[in-house]
Coordinates of C-alpha atoms and ligand atoms in Angstrom, one line a residue:
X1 CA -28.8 37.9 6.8
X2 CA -25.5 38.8 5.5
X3 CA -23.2 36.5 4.2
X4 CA -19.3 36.6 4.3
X5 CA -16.8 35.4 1.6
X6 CA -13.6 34.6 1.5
X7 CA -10.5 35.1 2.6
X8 CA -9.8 35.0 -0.9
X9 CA -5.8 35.3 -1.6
X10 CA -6.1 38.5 -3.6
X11 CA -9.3 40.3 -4.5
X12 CA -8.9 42.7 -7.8
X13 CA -11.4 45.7 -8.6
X14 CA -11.2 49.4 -9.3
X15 CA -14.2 50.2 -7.0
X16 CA -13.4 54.4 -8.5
X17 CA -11.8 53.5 -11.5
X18 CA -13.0 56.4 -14.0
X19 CA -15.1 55.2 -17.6
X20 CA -13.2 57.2 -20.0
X21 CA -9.2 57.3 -21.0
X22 CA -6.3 55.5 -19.7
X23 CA -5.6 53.3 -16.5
X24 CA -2.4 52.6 -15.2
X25 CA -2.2 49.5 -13.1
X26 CA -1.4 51.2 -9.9
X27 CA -4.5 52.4 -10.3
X28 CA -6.0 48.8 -9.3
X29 CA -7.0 47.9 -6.2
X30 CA -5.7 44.4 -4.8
X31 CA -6.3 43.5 -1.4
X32 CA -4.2 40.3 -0.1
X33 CA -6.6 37.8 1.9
X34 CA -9.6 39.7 1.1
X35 CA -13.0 39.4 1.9
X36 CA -17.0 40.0 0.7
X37 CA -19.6 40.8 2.4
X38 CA -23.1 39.8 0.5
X39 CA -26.3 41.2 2.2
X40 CA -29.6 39.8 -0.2
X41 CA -27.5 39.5 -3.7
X42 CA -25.8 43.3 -3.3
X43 CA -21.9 43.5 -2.0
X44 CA -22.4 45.1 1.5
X45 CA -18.7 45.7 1.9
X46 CA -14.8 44.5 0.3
X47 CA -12.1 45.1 2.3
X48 CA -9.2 42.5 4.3
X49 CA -11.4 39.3 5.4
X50 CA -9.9 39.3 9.1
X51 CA -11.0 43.0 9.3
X52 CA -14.8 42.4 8.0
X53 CA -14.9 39.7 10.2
X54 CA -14.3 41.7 13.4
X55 CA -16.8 44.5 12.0
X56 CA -19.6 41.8 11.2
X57 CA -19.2 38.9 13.8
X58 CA -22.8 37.9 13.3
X59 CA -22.2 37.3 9.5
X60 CA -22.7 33.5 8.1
X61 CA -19.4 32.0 6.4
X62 CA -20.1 32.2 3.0
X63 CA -18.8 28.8 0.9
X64 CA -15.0 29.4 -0.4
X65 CA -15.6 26.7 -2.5
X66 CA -11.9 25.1 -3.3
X67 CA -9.1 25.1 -1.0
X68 CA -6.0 26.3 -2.5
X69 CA -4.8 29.9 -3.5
X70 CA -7.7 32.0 -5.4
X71 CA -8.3 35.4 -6.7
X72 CA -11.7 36.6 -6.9
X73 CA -12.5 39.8 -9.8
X74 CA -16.2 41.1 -10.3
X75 CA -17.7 38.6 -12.8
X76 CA -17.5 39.2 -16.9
X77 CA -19.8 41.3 -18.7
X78 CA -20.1 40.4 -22.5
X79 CA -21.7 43.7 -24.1
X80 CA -22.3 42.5 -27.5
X81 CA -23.3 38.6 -28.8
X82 CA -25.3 37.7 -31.7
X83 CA -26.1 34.5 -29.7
X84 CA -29.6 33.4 -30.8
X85 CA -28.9 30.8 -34.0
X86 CA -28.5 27.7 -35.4
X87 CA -26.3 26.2 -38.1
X88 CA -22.7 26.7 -38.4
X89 CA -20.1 28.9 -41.2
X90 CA -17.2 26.5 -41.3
X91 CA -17.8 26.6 -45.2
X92 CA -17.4 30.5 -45.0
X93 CA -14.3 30.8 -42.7
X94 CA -12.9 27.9 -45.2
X95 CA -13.8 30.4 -48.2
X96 CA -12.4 33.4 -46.3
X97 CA -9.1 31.7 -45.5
X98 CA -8.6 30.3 -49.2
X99 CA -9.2 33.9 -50.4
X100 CA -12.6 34.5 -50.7
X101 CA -13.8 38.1 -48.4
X102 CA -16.6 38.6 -46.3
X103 CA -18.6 40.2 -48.5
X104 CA -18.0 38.4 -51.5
X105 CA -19.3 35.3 -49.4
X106 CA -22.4 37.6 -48.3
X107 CA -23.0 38.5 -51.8
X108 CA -23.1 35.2 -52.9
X109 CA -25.5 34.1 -50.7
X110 CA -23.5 32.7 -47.8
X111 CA -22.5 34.9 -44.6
X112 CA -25.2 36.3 -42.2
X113 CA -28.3 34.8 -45.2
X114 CA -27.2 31.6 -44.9
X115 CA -27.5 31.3 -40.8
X116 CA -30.7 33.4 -41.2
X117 CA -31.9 30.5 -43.1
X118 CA -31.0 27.7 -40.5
X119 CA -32.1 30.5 -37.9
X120 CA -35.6 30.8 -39.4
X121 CA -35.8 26.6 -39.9
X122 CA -35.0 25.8 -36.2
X123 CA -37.5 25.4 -33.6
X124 CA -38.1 27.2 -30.6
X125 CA -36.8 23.9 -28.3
X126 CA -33.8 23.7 -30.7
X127 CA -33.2 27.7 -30.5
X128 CA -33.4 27.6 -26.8
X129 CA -31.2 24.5 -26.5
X130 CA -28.4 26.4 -28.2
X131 CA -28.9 29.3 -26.6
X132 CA -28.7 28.0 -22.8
X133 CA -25.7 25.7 -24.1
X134 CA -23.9 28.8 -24.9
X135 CA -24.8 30.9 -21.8
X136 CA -23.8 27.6 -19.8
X137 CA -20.7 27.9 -21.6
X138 CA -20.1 31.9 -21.4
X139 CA -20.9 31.5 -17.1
X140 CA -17.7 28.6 -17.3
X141 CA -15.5 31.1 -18.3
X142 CA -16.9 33.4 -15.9
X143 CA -19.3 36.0 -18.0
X144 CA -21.9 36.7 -15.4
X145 CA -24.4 39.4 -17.5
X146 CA -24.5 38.6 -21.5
X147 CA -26.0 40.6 -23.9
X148 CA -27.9 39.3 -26.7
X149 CA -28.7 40.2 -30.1
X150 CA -32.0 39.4 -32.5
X151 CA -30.6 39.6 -36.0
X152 CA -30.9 36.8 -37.8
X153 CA -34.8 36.5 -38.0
X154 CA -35.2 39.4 -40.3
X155 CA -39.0 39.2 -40.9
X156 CA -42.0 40.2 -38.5
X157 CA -42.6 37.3 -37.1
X158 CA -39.2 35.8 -36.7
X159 CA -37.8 38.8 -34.9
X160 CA -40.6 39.1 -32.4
X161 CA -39.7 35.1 -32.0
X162 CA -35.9 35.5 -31.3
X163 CA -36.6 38.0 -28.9
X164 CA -39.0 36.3 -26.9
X165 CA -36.7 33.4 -26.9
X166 CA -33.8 35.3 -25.8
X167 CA -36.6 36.2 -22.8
X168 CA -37.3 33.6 -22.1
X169 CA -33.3 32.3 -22.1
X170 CA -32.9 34.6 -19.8
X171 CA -35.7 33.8 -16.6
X172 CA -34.3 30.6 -16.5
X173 CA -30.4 31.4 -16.5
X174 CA -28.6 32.2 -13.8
X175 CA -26.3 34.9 -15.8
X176 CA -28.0 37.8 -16.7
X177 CA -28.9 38.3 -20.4
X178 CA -29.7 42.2 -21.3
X179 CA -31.7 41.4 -25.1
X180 CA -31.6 43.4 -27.8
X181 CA -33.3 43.7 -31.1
X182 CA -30.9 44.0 -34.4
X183 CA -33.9 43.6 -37.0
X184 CA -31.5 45.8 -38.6
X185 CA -28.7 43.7 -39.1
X186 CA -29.3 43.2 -42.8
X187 CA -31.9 43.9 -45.4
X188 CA -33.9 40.6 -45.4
X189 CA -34.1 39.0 -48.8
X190 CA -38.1 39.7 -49.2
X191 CA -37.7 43.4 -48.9
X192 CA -37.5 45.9 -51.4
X193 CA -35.1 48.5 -49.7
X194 CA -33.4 49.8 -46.9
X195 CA -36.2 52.4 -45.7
X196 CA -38.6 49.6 -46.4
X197 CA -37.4 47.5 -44.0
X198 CA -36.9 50.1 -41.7
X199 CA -40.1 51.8 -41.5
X200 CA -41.5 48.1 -41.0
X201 CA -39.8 47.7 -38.3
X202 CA -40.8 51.0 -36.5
X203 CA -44.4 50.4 -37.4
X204 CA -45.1 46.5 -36.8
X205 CA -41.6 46.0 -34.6
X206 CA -41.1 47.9 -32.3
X207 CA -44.7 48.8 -30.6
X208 CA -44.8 44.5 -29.9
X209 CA -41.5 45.2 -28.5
X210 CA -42.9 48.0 -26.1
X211 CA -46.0 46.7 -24.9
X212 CA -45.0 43.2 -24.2
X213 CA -41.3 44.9 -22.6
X214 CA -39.0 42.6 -24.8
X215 CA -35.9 44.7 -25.3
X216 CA -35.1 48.1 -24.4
X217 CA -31.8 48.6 -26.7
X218 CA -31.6 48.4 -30.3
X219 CA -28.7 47.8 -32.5
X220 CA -28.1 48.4 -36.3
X221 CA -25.1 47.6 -38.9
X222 CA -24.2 50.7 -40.5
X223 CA -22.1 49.1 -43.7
X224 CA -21.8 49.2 -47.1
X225 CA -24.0 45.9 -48.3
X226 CA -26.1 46.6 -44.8
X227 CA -27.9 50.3 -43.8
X228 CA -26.6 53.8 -45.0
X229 CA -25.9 56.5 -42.7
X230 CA -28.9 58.6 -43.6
X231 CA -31.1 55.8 -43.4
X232 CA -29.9 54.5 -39.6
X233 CA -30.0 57.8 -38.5
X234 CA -33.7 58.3 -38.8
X235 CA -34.4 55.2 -37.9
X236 CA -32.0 56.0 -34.8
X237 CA -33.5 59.4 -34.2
X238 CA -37.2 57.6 -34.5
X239 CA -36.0 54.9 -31.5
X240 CA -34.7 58.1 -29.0
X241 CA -37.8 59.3 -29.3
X242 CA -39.6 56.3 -28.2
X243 CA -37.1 55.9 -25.0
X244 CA -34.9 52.8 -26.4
X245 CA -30.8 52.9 -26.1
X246 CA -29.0 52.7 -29.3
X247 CA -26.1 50.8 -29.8
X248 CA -24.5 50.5 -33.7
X249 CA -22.4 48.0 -35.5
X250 CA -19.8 50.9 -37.3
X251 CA -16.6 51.4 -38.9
X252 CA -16.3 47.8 -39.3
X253 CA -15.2 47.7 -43.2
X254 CA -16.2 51.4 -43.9
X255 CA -16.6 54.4 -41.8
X256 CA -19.5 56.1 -40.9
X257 CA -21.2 54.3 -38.3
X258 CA -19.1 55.6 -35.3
X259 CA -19.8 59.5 -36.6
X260 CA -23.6 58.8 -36.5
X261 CA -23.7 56.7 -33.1
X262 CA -21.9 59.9 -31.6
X263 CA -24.4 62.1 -33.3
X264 CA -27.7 60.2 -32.1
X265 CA -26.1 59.5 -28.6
X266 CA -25.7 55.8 -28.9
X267 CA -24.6 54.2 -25.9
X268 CA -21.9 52.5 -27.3
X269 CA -20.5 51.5 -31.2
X270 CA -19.1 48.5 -31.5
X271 CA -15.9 46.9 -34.1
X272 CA -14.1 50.5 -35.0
X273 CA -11.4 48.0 -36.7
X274 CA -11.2 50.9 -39.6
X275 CA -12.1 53.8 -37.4
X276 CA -9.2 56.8 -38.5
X277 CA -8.3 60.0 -36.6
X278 CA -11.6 61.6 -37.0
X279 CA -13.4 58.7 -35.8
X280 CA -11.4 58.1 -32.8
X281 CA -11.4 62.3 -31.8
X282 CA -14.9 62.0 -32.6
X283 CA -15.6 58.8 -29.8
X284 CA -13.2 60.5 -27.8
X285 CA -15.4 63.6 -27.3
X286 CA -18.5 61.9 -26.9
X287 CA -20.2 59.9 -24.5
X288 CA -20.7 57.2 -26.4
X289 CA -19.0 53.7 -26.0
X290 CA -16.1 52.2 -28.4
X291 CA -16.7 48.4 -28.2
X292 CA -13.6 46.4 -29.5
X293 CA -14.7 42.9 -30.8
X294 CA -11.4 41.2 -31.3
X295 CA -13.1 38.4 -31.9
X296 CA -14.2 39.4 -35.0
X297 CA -10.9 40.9 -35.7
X298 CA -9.5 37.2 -35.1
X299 CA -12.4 35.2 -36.8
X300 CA -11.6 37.7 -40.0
X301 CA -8.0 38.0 -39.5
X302 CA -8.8 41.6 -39.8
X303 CA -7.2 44.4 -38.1
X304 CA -7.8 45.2 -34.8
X305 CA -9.8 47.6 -33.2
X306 CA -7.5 51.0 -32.8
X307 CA -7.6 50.3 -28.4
X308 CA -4.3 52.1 -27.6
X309 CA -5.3 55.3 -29.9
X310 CA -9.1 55.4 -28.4
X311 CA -8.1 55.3 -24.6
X312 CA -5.2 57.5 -25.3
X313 CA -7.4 60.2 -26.8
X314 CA -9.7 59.7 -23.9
X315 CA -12.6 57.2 -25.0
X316 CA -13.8 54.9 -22.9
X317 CA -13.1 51.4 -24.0
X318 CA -15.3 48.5 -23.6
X319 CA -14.4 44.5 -25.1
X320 CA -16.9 42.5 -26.3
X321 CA -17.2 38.8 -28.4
X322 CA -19.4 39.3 -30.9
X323 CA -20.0 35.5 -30.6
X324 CA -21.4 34.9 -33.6
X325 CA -21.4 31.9 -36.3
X326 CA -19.6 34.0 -38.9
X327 CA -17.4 36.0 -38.0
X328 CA -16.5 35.4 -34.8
X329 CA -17.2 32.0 -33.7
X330 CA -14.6 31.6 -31.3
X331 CA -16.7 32.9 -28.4
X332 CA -14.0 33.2 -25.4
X333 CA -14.4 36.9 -23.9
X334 CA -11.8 36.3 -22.1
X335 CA -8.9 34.9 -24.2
X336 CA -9.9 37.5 -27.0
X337 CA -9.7 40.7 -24.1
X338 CA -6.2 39.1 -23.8
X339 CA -4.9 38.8 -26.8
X340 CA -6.6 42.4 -27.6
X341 CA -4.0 43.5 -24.7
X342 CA -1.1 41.9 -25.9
X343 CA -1.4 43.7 -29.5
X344 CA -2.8 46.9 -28.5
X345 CA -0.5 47.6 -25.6
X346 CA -3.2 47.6 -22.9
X347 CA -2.7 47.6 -19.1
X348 CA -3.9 45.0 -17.1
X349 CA -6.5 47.4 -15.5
X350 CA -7.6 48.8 -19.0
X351 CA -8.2 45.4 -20.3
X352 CA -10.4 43.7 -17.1
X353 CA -11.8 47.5 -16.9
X354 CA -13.2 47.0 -21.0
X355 CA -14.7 43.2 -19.9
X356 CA -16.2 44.5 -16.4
X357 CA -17.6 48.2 -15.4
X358 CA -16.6 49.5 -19.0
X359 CA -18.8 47.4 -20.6
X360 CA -21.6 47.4 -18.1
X361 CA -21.2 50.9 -19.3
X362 CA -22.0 50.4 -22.7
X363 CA -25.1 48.5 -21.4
X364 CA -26.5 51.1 -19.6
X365 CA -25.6 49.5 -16.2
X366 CA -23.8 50.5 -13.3
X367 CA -25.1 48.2 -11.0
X368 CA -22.1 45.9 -11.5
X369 CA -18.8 45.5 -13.0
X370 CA -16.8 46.2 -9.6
X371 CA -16.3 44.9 -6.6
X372 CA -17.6 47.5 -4.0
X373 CA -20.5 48.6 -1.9
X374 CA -23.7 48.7 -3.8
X375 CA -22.7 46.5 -6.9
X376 CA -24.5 43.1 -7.4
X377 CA -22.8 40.1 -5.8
X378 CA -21.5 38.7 -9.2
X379 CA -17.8 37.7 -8.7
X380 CA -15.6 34.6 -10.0
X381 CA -12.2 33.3 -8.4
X382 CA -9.3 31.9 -10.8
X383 CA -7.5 28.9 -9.1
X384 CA -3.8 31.3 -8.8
X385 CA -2.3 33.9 -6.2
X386 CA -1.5 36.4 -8.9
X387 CA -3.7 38.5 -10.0
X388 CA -1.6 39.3 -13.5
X389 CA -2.0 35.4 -14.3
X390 CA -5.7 35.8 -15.3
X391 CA -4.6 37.8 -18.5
X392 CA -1.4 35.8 -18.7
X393 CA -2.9 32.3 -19.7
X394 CA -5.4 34.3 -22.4
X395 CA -7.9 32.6 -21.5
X396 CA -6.7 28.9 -20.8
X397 CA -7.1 29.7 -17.1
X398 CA -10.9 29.1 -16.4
X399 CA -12.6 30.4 -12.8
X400 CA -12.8 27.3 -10.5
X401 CA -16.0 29.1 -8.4
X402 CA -18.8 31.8 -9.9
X403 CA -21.0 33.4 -7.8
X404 CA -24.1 35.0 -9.0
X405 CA -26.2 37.2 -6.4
X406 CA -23.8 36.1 -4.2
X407 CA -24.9 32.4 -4.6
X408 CA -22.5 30.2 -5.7
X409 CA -23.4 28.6 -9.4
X410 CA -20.4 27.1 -10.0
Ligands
LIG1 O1 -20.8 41.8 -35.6 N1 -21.1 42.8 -38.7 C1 -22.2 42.4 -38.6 N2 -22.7 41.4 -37.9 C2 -21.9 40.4 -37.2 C3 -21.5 39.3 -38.1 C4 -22.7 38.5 -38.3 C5 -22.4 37.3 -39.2 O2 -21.4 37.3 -40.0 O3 -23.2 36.4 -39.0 C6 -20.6 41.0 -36.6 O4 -19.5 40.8 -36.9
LIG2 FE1 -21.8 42.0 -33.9

């Protein structure tokens, strides 16, 4: 039975938009009184209400939800979160804003070890708990698929245990979550080396992760203080060849990271804040993904990510949260995409492109992230008749109605 939505007052998409380089905002497509039609969770057609009406009279009238003006965009897609953890780094952001940096916290036992001990203390009830608080959070603001990282377990067991969790998160949300492991986010504390740790993971990791089908991406921090670039790459080169998709943490404080995730084929690197001229022709040839995290650039008060210079050379640009307790606790995709735009110089259509089909991109996805035929039914409407207002209120104006499958969640 097909279902029809709408008339919403405008409906925003790029249903052809391309994935790499620049987009003007002509380049959008906004229909006035627009309309959805939902056939068993997959958009079935977009187009004026009044005319998918008269081409589907036997459709059902889909809920509008609230009556006022509303403009309904394909729902958010948040491509990189470090989600799973307990405990919170107020004393670190405290110490960073009275002088202290980053890695002088991490070195002195604070940063990402001091989470990976609360991490490793909490149980699986109080892991979940904060988890699906989070997602429930994250679908408010209208993020419909959210990816989410392992990373601070950092032994056997622990790993295996945040990803099942994040698994099991997911069944029982109504937002997508697309896991993925980051056992090499740091060296853990009990291990002798880098390759250690690595080859540990390959040997004892990664076959659990296969056989019971608990992630299919894997992530690693490529850092000074984290993983070298010779080590990550044969660790990356040893995960292509068992069929996962790489994604790296580069060119955050150093670079390095964003050369090798182009070598290796990595869908996507992610941060870029000190990525140079190389870097960015580098990303710009490739196929790989830049993934700005401004909220890591705001949680640091770093720099941000180079956005103009990466589109402009012709990468394609995704934006991502990086929700996580240290450097970028503010969580709000949407606000941070915004305020991204506003420093950066990005178009409207750039910026909802990076949150939307961009970063379904970076996931390996192109099952959603527009609104047009053959896309899941994930879409959220913003209580306002223009279109440009979403970005303007960076992130103060929430979606009134989200619609998952084409069933209304919120
Ligand atoms: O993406 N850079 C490495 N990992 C995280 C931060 C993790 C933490 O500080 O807890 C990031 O910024
Ligand atoms: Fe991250």
């Amino acid at each position: 039975m097909a279902v029809l939505f709408g008339p919403f007052t405008q409906l925003v998409t790029h249903p052809e938009a391309r994935l790499r380089g620049p987009l003007m905002d002509e380049e959008l497509v906004v229909i006035p009184e627009g309309g959805i039609l939902v056939r068993e969770g997959m958009i079935q057609a977009v187009g004026p209400f009044a005319e998918l009406s008269r081409a589907f009279p036997h459709a059902r009238a889909g809920e509008r939800g609230a009556t006022g003006p509303n403009v309904v965009m394909a729902g958010l897609i948040d491509c990189h979160t470090h989600l799973i953890f307990a405990g919170s780094r107020a004393r670190d952001y405290a110490a960073r804003n009275a002088g202290k940096t980053y890695q002088e916290i991490a070195a002195a036992g604070g940063g990402i070890k001091d989470t990976l001990r609360h991490t490793r203390a909490a149980s699986d009830d109080e892991l979940l708990r904060l988890l699906r608080q989070r997602l429930d959070r994250h679908l408010r603001s209208g993020v419909t698929t959210v990816e989410v990282k392992t990373g601070y377990g950092l032994s056997v067991a622990e790993e295996l245990r945040m990803l099942r969790l994040i698994n099991r998160a997911g069944e029982r949300h109504p937002a997508a979550v697309v896991p993925t492991c980051l056992a090499a986010h740091l060296v853990p504390p009990e291990m002798p080396d880098e390759r250690t740790w690595l080859t540990t993971i390959l040997e004892e990791i990664v076959p659990v992760v296969t056989a019971e089908n608990l992630a299919r991406r894997f992530d690693i921090f490529v850092e000074q203080g984290a993983f070298s670039v010779p080590a990550a790459r044969e660790y990356l080169l040893a995960l292509k060849e068992r069929g996962f998709d790489l994604t790296v943490h580069g060119d955050q404080f150093s670079v390095g990271g964003s050369q090798l995730a182009a070598e290796v084929g990595a869908r996507s690197v992610d941060h870029l804040e000190v990525s140079g001229a190389a870097e960015i022709a580098t990303l710009a040839a490739s196929r790989t993904i830049a993934t700005a995290l401004p909220g890591a650039s705001i949680g640091l008060g770093c720099a941000f990510t180079p956005a103009r210079k990466l589109l402009d050379a012709g990468a394609a640009l995704a934006i991502a949260s990086d929700w996580n307790p240290g450097s970028a606790p503010q969580g709000d995709l949407l606000a941070q995409a915004a305020i991204l735009g506003t420093f950066e110089k990005l178009s409207t259509a750039e910026v909802l492109a990076g949150i939307t089909f961009r970063a379904a991109a970076a996931l390996g996805l192109s099952d959603r992230g527009r609104l047009a035929a053959g896309q899941r039914a994930d879409f959220i409407s913003f209580p306002t008749q223009d279109y440009r207002e979403i970005l303007y209120h960076q992130g103060s104006l929430k979606p009134n109605r989200v619609w998952i499958s084409g069933s209304p969640i919120i």
